[in-house]
Coordinates of C-alpha atoms and ligand atoms in Angstrom, one line a residue:
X587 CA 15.2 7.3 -21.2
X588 CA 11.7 6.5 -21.4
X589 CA 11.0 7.1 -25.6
X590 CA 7.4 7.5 -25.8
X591 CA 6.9 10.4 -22.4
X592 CA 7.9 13.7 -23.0
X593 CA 8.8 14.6 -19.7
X594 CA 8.5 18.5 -20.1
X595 CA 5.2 18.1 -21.5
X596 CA 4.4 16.3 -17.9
X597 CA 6.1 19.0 -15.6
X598 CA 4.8 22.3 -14.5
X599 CA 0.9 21.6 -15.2
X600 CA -1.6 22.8 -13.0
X601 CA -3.6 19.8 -11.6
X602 CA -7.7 20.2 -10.6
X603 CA -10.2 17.8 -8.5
X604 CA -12.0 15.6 -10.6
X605 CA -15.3 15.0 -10.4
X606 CA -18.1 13.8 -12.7
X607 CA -15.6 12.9 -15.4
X608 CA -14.5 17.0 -15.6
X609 CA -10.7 18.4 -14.0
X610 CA -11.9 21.8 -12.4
X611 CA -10.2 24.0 -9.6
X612 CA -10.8 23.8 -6.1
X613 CA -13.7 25.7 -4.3
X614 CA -10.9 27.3 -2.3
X615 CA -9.2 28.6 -5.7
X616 CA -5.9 27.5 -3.9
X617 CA -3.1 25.4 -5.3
X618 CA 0.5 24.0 -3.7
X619 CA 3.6 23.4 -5.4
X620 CA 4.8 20.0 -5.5
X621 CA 8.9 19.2 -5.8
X622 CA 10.7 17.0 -6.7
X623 CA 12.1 14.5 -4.0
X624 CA 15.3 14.0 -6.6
X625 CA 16.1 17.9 -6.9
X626 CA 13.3 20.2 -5.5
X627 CA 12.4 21.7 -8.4
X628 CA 8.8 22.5 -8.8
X629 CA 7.1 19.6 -10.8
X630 CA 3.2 20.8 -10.4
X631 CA 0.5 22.8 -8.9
X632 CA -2.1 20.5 -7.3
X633 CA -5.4 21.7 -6.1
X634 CA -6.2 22.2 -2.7
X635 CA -9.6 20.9 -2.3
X636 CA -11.9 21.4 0.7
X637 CA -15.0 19.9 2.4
X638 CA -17.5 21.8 -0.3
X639 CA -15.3 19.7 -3.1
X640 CA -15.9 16.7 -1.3
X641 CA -19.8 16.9 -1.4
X642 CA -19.6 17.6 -4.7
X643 CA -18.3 14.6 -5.1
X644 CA -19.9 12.3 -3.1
X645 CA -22.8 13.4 -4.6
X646 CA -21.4 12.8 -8.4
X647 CA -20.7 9.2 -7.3
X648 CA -24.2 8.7 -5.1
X649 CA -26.1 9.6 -8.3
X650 CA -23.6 7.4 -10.6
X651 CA -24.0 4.6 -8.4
X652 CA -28.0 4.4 -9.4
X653 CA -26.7 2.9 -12.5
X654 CA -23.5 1.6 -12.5
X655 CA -24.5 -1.0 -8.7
X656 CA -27.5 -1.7 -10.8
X657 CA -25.3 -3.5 -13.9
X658 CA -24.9 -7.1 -13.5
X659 CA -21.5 -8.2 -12.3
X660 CA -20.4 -9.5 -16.1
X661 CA -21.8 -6.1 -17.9
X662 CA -19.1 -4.5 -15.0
X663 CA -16.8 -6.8 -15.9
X664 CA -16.3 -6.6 -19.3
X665 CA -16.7 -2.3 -18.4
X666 CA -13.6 -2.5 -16.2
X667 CA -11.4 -4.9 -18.7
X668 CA -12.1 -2.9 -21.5
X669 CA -10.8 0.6 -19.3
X670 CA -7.8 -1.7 -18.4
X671 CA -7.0 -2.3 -21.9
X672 CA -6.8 1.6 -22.4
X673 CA -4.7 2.6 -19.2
X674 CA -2.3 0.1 -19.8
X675 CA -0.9 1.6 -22.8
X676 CA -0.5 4.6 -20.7
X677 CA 1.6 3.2 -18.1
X678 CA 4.9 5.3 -19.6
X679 CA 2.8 8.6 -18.9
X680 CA 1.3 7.4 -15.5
X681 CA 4.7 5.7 -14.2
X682 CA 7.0 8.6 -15.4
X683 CA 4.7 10.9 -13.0
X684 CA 4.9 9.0 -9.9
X685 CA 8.8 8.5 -10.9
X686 CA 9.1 12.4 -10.9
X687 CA 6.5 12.5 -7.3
X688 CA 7.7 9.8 -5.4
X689 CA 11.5 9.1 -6.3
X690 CA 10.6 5.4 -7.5
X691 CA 12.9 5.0 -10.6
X692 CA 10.8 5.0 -13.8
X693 CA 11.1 1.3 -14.5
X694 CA 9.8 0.1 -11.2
X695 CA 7.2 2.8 -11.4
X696 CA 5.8 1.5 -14.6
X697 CA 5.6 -2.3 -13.3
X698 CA 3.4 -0.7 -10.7
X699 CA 1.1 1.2 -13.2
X700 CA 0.6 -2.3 -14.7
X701 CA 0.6 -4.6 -11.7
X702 CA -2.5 -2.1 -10.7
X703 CA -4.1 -2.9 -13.9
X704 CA -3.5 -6.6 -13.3
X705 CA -5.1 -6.4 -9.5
X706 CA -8.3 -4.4 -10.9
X707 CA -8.4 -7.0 -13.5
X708 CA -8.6 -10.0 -10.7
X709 CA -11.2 -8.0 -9.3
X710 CA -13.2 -7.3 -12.8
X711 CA -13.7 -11.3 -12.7
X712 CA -14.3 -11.7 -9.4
X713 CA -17.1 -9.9 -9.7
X714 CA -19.5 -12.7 -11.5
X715 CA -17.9 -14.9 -8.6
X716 CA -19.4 -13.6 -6.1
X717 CA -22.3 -16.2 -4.9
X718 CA -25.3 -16.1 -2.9
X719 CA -26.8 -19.2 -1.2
X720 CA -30.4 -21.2 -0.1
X721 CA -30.8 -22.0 3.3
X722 CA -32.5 -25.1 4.2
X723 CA -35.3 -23.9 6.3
X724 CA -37.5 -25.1 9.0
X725 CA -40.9 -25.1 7.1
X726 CA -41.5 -26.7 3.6
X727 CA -43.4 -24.0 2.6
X728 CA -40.4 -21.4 3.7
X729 CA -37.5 -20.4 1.7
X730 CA -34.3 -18.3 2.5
X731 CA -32.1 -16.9 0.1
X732 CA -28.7 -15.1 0.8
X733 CA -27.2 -12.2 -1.7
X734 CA -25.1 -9.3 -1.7
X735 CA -24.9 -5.9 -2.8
X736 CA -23.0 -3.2 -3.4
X737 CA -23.1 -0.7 0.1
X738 CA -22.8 2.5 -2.1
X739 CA -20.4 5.4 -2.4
X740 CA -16.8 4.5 -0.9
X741 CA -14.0 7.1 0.2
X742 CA -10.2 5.3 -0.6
X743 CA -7.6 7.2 1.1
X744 CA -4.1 6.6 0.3
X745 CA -0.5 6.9 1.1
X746 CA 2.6 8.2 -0.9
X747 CA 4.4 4.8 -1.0
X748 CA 3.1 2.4 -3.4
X749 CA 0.7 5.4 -4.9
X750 CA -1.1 3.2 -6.9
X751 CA -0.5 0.0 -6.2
X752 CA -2.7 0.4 -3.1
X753 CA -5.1 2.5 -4.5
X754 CA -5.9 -0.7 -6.9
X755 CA -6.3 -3.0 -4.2
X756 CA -9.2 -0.7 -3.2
X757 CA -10.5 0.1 -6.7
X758 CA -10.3 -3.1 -8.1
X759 CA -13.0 -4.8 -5.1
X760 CA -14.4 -1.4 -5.1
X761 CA -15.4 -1.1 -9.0
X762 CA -16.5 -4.8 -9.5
X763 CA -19.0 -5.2 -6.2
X764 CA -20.9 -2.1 -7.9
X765 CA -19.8 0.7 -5.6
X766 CA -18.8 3.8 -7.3
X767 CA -15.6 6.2 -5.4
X768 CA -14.4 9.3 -4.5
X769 CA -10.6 8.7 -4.0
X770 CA -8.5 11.0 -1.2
X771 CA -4.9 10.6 -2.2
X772 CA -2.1 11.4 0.1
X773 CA -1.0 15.6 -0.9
X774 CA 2.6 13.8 -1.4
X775 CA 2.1 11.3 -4.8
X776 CA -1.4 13.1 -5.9
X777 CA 0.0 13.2 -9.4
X778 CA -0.2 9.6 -10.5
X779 CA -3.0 8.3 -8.8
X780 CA -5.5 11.1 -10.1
X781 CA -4.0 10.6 -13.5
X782 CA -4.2 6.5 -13.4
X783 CA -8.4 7.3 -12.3
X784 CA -8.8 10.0 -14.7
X785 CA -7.3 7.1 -17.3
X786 CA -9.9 4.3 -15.9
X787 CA -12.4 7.2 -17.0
X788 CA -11.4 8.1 -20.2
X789 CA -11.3 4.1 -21.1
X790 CA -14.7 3.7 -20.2
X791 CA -15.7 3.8 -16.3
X792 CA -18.5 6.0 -16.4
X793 CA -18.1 10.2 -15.0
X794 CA -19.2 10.5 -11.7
X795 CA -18.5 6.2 -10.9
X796 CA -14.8 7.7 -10.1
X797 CA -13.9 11.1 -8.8
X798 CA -10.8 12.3 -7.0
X799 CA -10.2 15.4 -4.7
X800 CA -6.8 16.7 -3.5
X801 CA -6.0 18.4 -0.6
X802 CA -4.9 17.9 3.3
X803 CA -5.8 14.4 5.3
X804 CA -7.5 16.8 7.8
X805 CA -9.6 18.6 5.8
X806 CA -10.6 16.6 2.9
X807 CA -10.0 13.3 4.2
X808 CA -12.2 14.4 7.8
X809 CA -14.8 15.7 4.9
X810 CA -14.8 12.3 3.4
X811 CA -15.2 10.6 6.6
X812 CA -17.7 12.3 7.7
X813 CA -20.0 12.3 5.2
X814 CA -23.3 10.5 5.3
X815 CA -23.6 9.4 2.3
X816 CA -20.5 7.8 2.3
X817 CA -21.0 3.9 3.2
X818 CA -17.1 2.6 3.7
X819 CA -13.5 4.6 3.6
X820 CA -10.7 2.3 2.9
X821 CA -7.5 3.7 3.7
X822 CA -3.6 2.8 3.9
X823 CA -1.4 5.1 6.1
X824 CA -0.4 5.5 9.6
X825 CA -1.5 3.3 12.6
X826 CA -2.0 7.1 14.2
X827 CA -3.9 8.6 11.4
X828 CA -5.6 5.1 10.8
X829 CA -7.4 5.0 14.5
X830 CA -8.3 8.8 13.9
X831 CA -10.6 8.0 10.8
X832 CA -11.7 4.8 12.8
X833 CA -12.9 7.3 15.7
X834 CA -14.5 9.8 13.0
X835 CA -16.0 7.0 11.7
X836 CA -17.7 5.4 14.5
X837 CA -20.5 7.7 15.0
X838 CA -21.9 7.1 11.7
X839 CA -21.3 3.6 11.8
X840 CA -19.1 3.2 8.8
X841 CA -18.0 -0.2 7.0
X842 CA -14.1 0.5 7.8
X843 CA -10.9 -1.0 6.4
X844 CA -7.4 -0.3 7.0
X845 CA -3.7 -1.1 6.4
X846 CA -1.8 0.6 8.6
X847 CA 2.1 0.6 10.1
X848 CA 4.4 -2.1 10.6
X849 CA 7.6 -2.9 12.0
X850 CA 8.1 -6.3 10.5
X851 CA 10.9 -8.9 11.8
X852 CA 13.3 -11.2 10.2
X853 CA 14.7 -14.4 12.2
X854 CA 17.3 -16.2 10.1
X855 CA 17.9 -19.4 11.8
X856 CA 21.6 -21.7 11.9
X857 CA 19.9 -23.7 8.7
X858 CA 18.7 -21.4 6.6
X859 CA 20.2 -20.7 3.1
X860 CA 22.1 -17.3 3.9
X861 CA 22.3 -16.1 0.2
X862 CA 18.7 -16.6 -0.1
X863 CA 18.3 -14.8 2.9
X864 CA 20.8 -12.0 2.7
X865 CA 19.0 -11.2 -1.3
X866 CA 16.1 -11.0 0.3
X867 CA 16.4 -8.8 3.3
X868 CA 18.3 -6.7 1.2
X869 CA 15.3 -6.7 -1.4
X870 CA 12.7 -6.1 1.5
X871 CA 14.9 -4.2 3.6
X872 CA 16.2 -1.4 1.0
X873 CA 13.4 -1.5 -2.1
X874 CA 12.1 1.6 -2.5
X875 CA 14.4 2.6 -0.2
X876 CA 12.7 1.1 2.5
X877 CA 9.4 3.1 2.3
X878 CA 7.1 0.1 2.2
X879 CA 4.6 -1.2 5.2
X880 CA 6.4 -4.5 4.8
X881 CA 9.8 -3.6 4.6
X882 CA 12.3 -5.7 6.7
X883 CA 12.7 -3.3 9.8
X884 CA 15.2 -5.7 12.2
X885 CA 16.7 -9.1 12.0
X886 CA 17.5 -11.8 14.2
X887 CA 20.4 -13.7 12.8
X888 CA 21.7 -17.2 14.7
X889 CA 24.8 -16.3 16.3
X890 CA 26.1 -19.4 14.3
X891 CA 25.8 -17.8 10.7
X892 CA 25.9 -14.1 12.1
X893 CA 29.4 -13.2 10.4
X894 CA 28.7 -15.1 7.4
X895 CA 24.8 -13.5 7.1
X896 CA 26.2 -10.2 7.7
X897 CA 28.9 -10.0 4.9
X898 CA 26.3 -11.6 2.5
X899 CA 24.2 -9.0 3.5
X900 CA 27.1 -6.2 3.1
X901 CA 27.5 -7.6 -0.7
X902 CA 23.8 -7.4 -1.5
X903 CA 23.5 -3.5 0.0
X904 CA 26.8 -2.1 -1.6
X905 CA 25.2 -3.9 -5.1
X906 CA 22.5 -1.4 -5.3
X907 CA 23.0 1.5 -7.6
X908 CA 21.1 4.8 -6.4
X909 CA 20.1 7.8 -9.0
X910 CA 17.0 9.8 -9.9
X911 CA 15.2 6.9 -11.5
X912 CA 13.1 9.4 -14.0
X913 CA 17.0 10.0 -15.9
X914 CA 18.4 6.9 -15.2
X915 CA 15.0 4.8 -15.4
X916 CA 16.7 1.7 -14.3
X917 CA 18.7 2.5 -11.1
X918 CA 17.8 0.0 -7.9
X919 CA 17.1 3.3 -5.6
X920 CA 16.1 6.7 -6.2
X921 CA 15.8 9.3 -3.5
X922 CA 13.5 9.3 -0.6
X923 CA 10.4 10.7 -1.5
X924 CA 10.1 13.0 1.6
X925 CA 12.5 15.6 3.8
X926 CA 10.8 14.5 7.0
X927 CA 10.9 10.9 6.0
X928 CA 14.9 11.9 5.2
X929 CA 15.2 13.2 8.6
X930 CA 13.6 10.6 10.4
X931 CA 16.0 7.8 9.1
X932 CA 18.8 10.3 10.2
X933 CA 17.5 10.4 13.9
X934 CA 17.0 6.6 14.0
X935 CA 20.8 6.0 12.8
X936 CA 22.1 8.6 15.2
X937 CA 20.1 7.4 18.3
X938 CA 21.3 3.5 17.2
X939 CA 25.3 4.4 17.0
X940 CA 24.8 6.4 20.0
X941 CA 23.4 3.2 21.7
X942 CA 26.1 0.9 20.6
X943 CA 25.0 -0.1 17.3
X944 CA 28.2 -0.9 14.7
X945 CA 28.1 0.3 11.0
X946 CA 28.6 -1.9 8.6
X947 CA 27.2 -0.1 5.5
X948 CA 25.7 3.3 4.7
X949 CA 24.5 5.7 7.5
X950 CA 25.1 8.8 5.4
X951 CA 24.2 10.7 1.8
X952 CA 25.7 9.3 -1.1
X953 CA 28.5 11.3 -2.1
X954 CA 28.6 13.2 -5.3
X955 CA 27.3 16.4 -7.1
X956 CA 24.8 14.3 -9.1
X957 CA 23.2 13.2 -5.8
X958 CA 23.9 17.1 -3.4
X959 CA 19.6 17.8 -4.4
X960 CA 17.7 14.9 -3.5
X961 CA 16.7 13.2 -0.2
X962 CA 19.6 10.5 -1.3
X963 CA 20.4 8.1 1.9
X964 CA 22.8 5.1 1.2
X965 CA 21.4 1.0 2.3
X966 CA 22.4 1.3 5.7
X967 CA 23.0 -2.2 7.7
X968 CA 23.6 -1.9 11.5
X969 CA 25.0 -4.9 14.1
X970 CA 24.7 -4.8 17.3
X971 CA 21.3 -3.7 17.6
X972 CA 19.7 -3.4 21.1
X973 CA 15.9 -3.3 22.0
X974 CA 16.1 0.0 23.0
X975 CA 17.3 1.5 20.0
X976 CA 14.3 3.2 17.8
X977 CA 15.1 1.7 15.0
X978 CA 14.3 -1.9 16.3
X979 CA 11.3 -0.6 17.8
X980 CA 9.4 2.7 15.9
X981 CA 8.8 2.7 11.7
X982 CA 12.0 3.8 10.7
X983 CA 10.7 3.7 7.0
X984 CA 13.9 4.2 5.6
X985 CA 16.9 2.0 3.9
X986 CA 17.8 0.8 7.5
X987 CA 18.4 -2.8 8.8
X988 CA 19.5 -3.5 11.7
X989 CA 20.7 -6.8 13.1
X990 CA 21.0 -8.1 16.5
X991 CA 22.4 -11.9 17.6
X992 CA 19.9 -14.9 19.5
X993 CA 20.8 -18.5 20.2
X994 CA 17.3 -19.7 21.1
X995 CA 15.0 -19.1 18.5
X996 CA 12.3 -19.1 21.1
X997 CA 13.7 -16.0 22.4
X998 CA 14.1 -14.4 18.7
X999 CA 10.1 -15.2 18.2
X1000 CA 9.3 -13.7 21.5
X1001 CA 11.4 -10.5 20.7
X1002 CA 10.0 -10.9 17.1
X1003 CA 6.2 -10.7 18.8
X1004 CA 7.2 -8.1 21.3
X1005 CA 5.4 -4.7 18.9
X1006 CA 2.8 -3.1 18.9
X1007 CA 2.3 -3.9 15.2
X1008 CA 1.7 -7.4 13.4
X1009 CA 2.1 -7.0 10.0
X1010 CA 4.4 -9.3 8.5
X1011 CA 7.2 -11.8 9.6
X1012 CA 10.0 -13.3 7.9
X1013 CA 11.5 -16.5 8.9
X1014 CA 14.6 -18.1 7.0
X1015 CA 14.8 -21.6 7.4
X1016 CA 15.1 -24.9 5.6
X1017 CA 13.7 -27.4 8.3
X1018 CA 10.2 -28.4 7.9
X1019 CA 8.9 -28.8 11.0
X1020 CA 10.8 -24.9 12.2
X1021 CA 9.2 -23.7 9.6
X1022 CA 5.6 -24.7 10.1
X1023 CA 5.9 -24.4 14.3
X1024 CA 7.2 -21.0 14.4
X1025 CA 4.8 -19.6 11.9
X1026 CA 2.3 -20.4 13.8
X1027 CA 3.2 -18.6 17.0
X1028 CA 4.5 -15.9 14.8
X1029 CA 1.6 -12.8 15.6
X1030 CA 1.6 -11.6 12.2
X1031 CA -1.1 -11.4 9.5
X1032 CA 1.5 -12.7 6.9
X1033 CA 4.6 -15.1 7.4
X1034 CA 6.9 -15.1 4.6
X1035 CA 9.1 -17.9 4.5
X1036 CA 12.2 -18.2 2.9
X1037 CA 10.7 -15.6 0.6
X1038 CA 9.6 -11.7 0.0
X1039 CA 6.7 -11.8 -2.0
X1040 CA 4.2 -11.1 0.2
X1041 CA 1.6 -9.1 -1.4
X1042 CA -0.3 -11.3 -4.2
X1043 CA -3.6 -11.0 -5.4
X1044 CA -5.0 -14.3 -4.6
X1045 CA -3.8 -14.1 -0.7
X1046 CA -5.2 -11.9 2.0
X1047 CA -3.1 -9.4 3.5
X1048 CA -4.0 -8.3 6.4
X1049 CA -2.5 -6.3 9.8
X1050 CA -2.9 -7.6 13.4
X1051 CA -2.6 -5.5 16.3
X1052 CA -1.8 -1.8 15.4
X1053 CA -1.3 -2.7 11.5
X1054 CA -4.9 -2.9 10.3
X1055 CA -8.7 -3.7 10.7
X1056 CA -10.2 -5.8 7.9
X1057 CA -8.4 -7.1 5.1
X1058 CA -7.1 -6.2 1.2
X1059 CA -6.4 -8.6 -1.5
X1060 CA -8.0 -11.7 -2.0
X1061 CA -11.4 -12.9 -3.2
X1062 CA -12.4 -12.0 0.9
X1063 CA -12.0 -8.6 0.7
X1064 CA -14.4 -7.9 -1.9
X1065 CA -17.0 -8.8 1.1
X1066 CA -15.3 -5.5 2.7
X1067 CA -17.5 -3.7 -0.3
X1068 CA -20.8 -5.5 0.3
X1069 CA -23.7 -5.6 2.2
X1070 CA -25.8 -9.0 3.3
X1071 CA -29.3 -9.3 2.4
X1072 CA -31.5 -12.4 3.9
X1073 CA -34.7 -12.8 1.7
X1074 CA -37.2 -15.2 3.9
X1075 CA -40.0 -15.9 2.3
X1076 CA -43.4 -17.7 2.9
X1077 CA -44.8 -19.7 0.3
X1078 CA -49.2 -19.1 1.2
Ligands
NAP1468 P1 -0.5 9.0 6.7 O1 0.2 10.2 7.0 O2 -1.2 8.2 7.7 O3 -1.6 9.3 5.5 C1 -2.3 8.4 4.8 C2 -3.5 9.1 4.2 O4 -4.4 9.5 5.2 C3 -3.1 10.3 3.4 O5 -3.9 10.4 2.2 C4 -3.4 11.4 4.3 O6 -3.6 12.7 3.7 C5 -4.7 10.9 5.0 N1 -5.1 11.5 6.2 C6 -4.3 12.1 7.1 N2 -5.0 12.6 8.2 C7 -6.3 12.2 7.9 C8 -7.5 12.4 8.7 N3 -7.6 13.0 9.8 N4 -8.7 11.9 8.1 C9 -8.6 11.3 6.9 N5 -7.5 11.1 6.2 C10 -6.3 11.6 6.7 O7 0.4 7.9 6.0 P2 1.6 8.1 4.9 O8 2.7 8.8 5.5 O9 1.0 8.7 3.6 O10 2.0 6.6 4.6 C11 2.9 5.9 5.3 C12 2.3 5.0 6.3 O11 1.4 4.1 5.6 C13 3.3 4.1 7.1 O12 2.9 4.1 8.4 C14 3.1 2.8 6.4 O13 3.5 1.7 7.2 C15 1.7 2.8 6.1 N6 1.4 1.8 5.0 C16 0.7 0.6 5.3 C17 0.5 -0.3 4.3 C18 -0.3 -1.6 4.6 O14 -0.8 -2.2 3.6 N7 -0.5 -2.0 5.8 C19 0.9 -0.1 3.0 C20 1.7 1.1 2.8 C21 1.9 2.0 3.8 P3 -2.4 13.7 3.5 O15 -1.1 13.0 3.5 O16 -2.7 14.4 2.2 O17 -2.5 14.7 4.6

């Protein structure tokens, strides 16, 4: 148990918009329950914000961002670090709500409180980093200068996975290019994320630089969209949802950014170092019980090491223990954070055993009284798998992996290509020359190789096809926050 949170203290309060630094109700008046994915009891009200709340906002951070764009990069800097400090030593409070939200057992909630302090913090010194340039020019009494700055008021919209986590990869470029933010978060996890800004205020962001408003994607978030004095929406979600807010967007000619779906491959070739590769499918496969953009949806294994991969593979899965993470704070797996999402990993396994796939693991509910409440769904590993199957081809987003046999890894890559989304692949293999060719005809933004860790500050992350437009992470993407100014100048 987590000493320094009182949990009851945390449950049953009645959460407002925030705007201007100040938690108020909703124009609407309205509120919705929110339950808990681990035993659907109430947790919170949450205000239901609409398209009045919005403006409100948008206007709180237009006027804020007279000031806070007009501070030098190091003034923001040392603003932002100083914030961090503060909202750090509430990561128990903050991670102990989105354990109780989202499902994520307290521990790994809390190292995502302060890995989102950490990526805001590579952004707060970024910020001074940022360089212009001189042109040469073709007169000697001409000269041409190159800066940027800040394009203004910026809408964030984000998903219920990582609730946090990619919320900072938005804030942190966000905050130290100059911009100041009204944040949209997903009606699912809108606990911890308006806490974690409403911490970044009370540390020392100025009111009115960060606001967030609750309430539905197609009222609030359309609101946000829409709005002209919004300059750029950054949003993770859906690939569906995703080319919406691109279409509501394109009238008013919006800077957009945004990481959407994936359905990401795994090829594990006759070389590769199978308990390396089992741990890590597992670990990308069933962390946070599969509910991650990046997750490991379907593997091609060498027919050669198929037996051998698979009971590897079996080992790691049966390992995990599952729980409600906000009691036992260091379980592997807590309960999915979603009914539908529940349901949807159902359906997949049903329409892949119907089709011939073989069970190796999982495919049901653990058993147990502890676990009869919650949206509990054991690591599931299917063999066998066939093209057809849903679970090979849609985002199952569940603790699903299914695995199917090649003996031409040209034929593994081409099935690995054959999506509609491009957002990571995974390749297991100890040759050099493997390695480097198939990554390069792999059509993914990111190739992980012999590892997992694909999401890193310092590297860009970015979808292909139907998985994004633009890029997070990295010193690039704070260019997704900035406008170009050319200064020519004649010298008479
Ligand atoms: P979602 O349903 O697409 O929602 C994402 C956000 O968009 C939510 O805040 C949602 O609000 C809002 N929204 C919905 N309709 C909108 C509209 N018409 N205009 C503006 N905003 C709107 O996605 P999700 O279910 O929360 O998240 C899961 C998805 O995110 C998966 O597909 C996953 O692959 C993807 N994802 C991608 C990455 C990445 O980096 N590529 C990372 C994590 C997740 P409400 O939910 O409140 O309605």
């Amino acid at each position: 148990m987590s000493e320094q949170v009182n949990i009851s203290e945390l449950v049953g309060q009645e959460w407002g918009i925030y705007i201007d630094g100040k938690s108020q109700k909703a124009s609407t008046a309205k509120t919705v329950d929110l339950l808990s994915p681990a035993n659907g009891e109430k947790i919170a009200s949450v205000a239901v914000g609409a398209a009045e709340d919005v403006d409100l906002a948008v206007k709180s951070a237009h006027k804020a961002f007279k000031e806070w764009g007009a501070l030098t990069a190091f003034e923001r800097e040392r603003v932002i670090k100083k914030a961090l400090d503060y909202v750090r030593t509430q990561a128990d409070r903050l991670g102990m709500l989105m354990a109780l939200e989202q499902g994520k057992p307290f521990a790994q909630s809390r190292k995502e409180i302060l890995g989102s302090c950490d990526t805001i913090d590579y952004y707060a010194s970024e910020g001074p980093r940022i360089e212009g340039y001189i042109n040469p020019v073709e007169k000697s009494n001409y000269r041409s200068l190159v800066m940027y700055q800040p394009i203004g008021v910026c809408g964030l919209i984000t998903p219920w996975n990582y609730p946090v986590s990619l919320l900072s990869w938005k804030l942190g470029p966000a905050l130290a290019t100059g911009c100041t933010i009204v944040v949209k978060p997903t009606m699912v996890t809108p606990l911890s994320p308006t806490a974690f800004c409403m911490a970044l205020v009370e540390g020392g962001i100025p009111p009115g630089v960060l606001n967030v408003v609750t309430g539905s994607g197609s009222v609030v978030g359309e609101a946000l969209v829409k709005h002209p004095m919004v300059k750029k929406i950054a949003m993770t979600g859906s690939s569906d949802t995703g080319k919406r807010i691109m279409q509501t967007a394109a009238p008013y000619l919006k800077k957009v950014s945004l990481e959407l779906g994936g359905q990401c491959p795994a090829i594990v070739c006759a070389d590769a170092d199978l308990d390396n590769a089992a741990y890590v499918i597992a670990y990308k496969g069933f962390r946070n019980c599969g509910q991650s953009c990046s997750s490991v949806n379907r593997v091609y294994v060498h027919e050669s090491v198929h037996q051998q991969f698979l009971e590897k593979l079996k080992i790691e899965a049966e390992k995990l223990s599952l729980g409600d993470g906000v009691i036992e704070q260091d379980v592997d797996l807590g309960p999915m954070t979603t009914v539908d999402g529940l349901n949807i990993v159902k359906a997949h396994v049903e329409d892949a055993l119907s089709k011939g796939a073989t069970l190796i693991t999982g495919g049901k509910a653990p058993e147990g009284v502890k676990y009869q409440q919650g949206n509990y769904y054991l690591p599931t590993i299917l063999d066998q798998a066939t093209d057809d199957m849903q679970v090979m081809r849609d985002e199952t987003f569940g603790p699903v992996v299914p695995v199917q046999v090649f003996q031409d890894l040209k034929d593994a890559v081409e099935k690995a290509n054959d999506t509609t989304y491009g957002l990571v692949s995974y390749l297991f293999t100890k040759d050099l020359r493997t390695a480097h060719e198939t990554s390069e005809t792999l059509e993914a933004g990111t190739i992980a190789i012999n590892c997992g860790s694909v999401n890193t500050n310092y590297a860009p992350y970015q979808g292909w096809k139907d998985s994004g437009f633009g890029l997070e992470l990295s010193r690039k993407s704070v260019f997704e926050y900035l406008k170009t100014k050319h200064i020519k100048i004649e010298l008479v």
